[in-house]
mmCIF file of C-alpha atoms in Angstrom:
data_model
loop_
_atom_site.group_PDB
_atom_site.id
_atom_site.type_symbol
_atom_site.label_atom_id
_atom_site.label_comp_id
_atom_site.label_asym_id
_atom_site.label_seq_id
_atom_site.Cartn_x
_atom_site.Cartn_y
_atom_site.Cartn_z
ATOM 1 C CA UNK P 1 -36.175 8.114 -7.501
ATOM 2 C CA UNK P 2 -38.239 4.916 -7.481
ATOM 3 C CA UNK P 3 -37.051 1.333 -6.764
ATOM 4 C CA UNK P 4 -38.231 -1.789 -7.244
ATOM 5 C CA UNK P 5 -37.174 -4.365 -4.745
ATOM 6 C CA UNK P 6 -37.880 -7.627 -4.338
ATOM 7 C CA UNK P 7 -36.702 -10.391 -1.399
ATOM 8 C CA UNK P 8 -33.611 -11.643 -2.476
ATOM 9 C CA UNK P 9 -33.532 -14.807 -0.651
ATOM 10 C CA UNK P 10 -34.713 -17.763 -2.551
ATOM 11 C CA UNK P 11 -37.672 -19.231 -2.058
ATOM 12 C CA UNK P 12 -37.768 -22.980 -1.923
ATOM 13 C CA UNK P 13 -41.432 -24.752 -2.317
ATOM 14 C CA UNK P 14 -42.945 -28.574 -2.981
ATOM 15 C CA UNK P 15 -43.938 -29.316 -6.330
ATOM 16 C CA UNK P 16 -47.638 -28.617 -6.229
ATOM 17 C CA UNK P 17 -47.607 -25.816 -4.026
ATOM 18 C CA UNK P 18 -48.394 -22.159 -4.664
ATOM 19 C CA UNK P 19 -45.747 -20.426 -4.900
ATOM 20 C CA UNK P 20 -45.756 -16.005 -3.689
ATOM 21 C CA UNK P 21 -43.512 -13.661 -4.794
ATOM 22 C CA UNK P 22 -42.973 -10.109 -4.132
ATOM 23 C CA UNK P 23 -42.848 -7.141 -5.745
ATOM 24 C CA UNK P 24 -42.281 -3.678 -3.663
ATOM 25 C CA UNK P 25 -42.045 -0.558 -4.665
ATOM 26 C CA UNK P 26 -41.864 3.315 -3.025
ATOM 27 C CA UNK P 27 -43.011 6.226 -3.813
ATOM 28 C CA UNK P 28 -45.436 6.795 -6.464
ATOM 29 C CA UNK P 29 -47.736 3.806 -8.231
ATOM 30 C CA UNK P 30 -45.812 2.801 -11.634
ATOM 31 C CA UNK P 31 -48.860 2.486 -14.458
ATOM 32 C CA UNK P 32 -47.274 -0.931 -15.766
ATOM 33 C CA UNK P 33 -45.422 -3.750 -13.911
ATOM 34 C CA UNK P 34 -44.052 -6.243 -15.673
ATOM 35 C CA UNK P 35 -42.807 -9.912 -14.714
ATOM 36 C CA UNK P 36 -40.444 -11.888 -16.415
ATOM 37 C CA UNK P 37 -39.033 -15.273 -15.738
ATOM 38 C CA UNK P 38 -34.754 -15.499 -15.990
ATOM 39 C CA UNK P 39 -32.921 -18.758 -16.437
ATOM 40 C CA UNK P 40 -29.015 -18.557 -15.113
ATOM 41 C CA UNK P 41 -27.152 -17.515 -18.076
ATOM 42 C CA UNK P 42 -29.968 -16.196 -20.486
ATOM 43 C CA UNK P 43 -31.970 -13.293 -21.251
ATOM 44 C CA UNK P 44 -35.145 -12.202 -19.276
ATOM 45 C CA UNK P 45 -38.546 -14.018 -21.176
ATOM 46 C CA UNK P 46 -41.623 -11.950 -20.423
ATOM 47 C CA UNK P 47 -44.881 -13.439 -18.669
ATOM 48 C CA UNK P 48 -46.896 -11.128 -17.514
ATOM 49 C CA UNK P 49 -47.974 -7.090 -17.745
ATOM 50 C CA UNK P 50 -50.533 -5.331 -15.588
ATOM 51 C CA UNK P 51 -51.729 -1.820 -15.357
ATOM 52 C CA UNK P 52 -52.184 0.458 -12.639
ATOM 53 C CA UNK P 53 -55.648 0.654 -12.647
ATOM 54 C CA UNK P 54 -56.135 -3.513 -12.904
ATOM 55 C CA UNK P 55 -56.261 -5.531 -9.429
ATOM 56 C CA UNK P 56 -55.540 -8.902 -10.678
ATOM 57 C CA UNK P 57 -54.457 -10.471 -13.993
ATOM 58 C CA UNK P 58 -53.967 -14.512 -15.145
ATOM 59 C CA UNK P 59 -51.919 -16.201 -17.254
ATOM 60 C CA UNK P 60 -52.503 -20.149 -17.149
ATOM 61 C CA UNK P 61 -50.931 -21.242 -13.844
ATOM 62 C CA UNK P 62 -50.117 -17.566 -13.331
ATOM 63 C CA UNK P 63 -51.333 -14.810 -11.504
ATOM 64 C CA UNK P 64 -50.055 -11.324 -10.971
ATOM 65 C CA UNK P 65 -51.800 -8.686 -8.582
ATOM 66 C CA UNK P 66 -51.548 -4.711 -8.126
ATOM 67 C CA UNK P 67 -52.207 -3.276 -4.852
ATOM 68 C CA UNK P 68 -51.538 0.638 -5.068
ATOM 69 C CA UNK P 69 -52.245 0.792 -1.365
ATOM 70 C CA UNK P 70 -49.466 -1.460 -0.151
ATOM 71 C CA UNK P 71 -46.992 -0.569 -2.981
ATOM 72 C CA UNK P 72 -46.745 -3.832 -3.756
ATOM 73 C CA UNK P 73 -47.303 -6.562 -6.685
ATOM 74 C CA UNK P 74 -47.786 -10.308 -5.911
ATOM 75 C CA UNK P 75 -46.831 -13.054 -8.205
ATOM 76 C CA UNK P 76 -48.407 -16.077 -7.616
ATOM 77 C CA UNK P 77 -47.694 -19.361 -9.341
ATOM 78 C CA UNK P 78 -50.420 -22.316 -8.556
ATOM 79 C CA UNK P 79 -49.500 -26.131 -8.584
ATOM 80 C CA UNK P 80 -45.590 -25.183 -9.051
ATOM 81 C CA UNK P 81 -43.666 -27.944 -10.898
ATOM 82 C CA UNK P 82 -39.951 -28.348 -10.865
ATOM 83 C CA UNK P 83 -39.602 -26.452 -14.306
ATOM 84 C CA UNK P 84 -40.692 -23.476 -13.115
ATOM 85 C CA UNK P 85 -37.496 -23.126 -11.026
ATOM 86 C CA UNK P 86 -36.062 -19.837 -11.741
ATOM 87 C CA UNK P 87 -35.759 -16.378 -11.204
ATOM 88 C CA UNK P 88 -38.372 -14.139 -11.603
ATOM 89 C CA UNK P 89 -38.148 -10.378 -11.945
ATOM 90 C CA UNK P 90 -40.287 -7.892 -11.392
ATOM 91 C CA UNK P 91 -40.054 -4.773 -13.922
ATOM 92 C CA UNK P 92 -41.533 -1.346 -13.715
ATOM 93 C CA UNK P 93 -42.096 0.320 -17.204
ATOM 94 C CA UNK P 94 -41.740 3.741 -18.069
ATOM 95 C CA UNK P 95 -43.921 4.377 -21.223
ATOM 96 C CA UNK P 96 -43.242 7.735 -21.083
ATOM 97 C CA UNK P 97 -39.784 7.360 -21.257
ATOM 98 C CA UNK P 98 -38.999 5.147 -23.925
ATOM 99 C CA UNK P 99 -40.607 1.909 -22.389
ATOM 100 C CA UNK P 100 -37.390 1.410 -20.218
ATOM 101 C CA UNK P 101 -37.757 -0.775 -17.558
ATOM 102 C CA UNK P 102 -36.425 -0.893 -14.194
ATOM 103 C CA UNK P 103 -35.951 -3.945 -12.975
ATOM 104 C CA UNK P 104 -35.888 -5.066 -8.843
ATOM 105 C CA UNK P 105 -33.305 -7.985 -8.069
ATOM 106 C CA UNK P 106 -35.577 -10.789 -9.202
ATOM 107 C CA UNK P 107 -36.307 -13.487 -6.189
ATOM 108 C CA UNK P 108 -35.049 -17.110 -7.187
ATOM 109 C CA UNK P 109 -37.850 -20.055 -6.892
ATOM 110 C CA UNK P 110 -36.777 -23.130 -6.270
ATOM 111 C CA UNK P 111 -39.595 -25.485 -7.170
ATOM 112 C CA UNK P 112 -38.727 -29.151 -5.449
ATOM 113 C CA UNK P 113 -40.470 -32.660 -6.496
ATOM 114 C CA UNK S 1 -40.870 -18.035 -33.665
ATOM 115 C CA UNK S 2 -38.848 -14.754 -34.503
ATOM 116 C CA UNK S 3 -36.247 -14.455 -31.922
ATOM 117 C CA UNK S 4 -33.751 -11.620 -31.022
ATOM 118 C CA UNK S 5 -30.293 -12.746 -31.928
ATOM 119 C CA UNK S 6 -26.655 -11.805 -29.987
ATOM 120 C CA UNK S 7 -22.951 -12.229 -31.239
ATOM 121 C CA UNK S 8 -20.764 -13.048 -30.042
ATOM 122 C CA UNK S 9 -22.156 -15.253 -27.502
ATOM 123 C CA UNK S 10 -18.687 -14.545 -25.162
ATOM 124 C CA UNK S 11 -15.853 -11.574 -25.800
ATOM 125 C CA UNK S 12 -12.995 -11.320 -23.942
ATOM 126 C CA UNK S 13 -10.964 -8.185 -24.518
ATOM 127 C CA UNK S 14 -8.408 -6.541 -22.454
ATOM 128 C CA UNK S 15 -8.950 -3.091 -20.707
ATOM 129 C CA UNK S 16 -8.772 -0.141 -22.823
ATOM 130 C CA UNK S 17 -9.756 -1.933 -25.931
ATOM 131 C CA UNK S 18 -12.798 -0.946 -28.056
ATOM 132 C CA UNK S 19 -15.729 -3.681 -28.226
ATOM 133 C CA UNK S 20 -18.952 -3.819 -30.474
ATOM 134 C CA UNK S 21 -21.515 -6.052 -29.211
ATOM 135 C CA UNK S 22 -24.204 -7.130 -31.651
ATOM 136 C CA UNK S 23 -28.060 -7.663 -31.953
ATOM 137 C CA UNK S 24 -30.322 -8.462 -34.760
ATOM 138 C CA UNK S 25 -33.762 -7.206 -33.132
ATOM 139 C CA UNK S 26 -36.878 -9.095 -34.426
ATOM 140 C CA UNK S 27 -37.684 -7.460 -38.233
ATOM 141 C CA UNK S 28 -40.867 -5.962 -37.166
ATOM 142 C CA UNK S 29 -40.203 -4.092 -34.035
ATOM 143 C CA UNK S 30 -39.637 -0.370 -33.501
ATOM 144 C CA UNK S 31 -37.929 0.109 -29.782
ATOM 145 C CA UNK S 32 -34.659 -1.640 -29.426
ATOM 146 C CA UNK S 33 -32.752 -1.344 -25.704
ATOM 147 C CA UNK S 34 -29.495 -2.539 -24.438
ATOM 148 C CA UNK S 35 -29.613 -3.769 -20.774
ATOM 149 C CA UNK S 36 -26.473 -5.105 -18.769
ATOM 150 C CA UNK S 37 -25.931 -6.982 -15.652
ATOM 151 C CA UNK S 38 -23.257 -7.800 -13.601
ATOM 152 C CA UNK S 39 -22.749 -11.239 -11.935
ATOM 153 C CA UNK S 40 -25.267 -11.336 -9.068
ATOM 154 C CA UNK S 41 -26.809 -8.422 -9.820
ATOM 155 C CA UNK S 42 -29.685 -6.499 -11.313
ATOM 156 C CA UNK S 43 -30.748 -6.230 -14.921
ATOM 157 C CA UNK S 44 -29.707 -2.548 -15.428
ATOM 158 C CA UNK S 45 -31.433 -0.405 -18.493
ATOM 159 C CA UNK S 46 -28.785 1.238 -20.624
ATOM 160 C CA UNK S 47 -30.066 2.833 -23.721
ATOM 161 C CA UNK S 48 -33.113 2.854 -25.606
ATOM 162 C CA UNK S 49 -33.620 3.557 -29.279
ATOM 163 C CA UNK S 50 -36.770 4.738 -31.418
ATOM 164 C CA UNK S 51 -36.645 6.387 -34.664
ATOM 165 C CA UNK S 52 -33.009 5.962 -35.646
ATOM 166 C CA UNK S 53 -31.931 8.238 -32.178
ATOM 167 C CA UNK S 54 -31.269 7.471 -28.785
ATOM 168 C CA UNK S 55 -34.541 8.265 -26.790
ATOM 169 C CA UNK S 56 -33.452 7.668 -23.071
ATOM 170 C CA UNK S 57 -30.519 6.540 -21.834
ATOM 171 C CA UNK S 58 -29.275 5.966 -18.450
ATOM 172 C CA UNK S 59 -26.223 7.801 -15.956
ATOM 173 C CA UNK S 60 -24.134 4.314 -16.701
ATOM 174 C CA UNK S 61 -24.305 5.449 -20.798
ATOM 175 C CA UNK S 62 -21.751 7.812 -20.791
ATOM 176 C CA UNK S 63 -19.109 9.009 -23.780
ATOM 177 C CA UNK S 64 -17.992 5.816 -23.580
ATOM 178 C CA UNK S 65 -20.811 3.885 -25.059
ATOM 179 C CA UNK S 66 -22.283 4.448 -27.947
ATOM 180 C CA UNK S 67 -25.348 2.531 -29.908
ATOM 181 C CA UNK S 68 -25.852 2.359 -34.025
ATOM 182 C CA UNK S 69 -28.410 0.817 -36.355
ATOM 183 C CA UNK S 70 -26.413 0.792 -39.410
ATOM 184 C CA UNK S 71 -28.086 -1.243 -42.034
ATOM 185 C CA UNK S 72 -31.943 -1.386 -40.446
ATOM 186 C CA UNK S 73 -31.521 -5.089 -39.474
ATOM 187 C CA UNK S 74 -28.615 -4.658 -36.879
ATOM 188 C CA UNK S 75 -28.422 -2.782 -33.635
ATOM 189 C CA UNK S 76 -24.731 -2.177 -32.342
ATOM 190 C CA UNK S 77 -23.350 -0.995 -28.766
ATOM 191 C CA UNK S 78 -20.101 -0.172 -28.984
ATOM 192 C CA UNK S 79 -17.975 0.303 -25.636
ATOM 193 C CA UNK S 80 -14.373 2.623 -26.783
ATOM 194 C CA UNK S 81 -12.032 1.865 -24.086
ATOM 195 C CA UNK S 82 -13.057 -0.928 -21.811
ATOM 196 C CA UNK S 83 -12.939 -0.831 -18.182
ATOM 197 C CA UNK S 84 -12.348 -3.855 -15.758
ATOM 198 C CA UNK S 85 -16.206 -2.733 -14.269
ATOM 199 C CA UNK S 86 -17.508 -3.242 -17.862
ATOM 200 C CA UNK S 87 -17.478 -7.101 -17.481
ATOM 201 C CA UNK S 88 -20.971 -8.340 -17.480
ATOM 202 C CA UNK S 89 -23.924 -10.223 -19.436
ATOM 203 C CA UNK S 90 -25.223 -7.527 -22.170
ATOM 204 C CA UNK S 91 -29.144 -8.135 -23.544
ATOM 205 C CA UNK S 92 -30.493 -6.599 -26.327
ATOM 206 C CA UNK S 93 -34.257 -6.007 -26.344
ATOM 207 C CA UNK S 94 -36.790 -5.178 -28.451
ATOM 208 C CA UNK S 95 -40.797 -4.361 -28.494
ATOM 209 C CA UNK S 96 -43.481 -5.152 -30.919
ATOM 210 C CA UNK S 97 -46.587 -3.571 -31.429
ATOM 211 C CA UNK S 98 -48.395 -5.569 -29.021
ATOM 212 C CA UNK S 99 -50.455 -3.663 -25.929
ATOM 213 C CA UNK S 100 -48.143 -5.783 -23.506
ATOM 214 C CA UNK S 101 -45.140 -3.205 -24.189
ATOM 215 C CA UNK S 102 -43.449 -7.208 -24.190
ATOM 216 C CA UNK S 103 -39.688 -6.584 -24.229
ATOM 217 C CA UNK S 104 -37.686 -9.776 -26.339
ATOM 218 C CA UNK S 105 -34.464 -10.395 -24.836
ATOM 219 C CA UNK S 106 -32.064 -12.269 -26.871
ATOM 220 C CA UNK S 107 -29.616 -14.712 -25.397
ATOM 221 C CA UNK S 108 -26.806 -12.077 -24.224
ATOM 222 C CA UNK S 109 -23.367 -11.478 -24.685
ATOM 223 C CA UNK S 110 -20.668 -12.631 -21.743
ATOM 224 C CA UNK S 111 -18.197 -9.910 -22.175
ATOM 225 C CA UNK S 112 -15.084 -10.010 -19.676
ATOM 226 C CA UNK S 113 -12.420 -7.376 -19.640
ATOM 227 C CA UNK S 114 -8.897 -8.547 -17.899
#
């Protein structure tokens, strides 16, 4: 079966950095990924989608990429701010299967002034 | 903005009892899911619903759980005879009809079994 993992140590930056996240996965390419942002104690808020077949896609400050070669997504927030501390999850979706997603562990950013 | 409501926000129940956790999915949407996750742990996908029936559902769905949209605004999960391993943070989800296949979480329900 496929996973989705991500590096479960936290990542701690300086406001106005760029922050990287990852997104693994094995075996075969998933056609959607999905990242959402988590605050503790509240439900998953969705930020960005992007297809298979798409190498990059932005969002404001954000910026998610697909690399079908590596098996691996990057999630890339520019000149981080100490709001956007969080965790962020990374979410495969399964449109042929009810749009379920699978999420990996989600990578905690710590965002400091 | 329409949100995706929970209640109750925390249940506490003791092991064996039956619990019904539930959602009011945003009026418009179609898909409606049930996710749970433990303290520390993943998001894991439960059940997903389309259509008034269940159209996946995962190996932790078993007899024991079982989902209902009674009245066409609510969206129930109801758990028969709680376990101690049942304790975690349930989210109800639901999708629109945009091309982002956007999941809305609502805010979760805390439910410990002692």
């Amino acid at each position: 079966s496929q996973k989705i993992e991500q590096n479960s140590e936290a990542l701690n930056i300086q406001e106005g950095k760029t922050a990287t996240l990852t997104c693994n996965y094995t075996n075969y390419s998933p056609a959607y990924l999905q990242w959402y942002r988590q605050d503790p104690g509240r439900g998953p808020v969705f930020l960005l989608l992007i297809r298979e077949n798409e190498k990059e896609k932005r969002k404001e400050r954000l910026k998610v990429t697909f690399d079908t070669t590596l098996k691996q997504s990057l999630f890339h927030i520019t000149a981080s701010q100490p709001a956007d501390s969080a965790t962020y999850l990374c979410a495969r979706l399964q449109s042929n299967a009810g749009n379920m997603l699978t999420f990996g562990g989600g990578t905690r950013l710590m965002v400091k002034p | 903005e329409p949100e995706v409501t929970q209640t109750p926000s925390h249940q506490v129940t003791q092991m064996g009892q039956e619990v019904i956790l539930r959602c009011v999915p945003i009026s418009n949407h179609l898909y409606f899911y049930w996710y749970r996750q433990i303290l520390g742990q993943k998001v894991e996908f439960l059940v997903s619903f389309y259509n008034n029936e269940i159209s996946e559902k995962s190996e932790i769905f078993d007899d024991q759980f079982s989902v209902e949209r009674p009245d066409g605004s609510n969206f129930t999960l109801k758990i028969r005879s709680t376990k101690l391993e049942d304790s975690a943070m349930y989210f109800c989800a639901s999708i629109g009809t945009s091309g982002n296949y956007e999941q809305y979480f609502g805010p979760g329900t805390r439910l410990t079994v002692t």
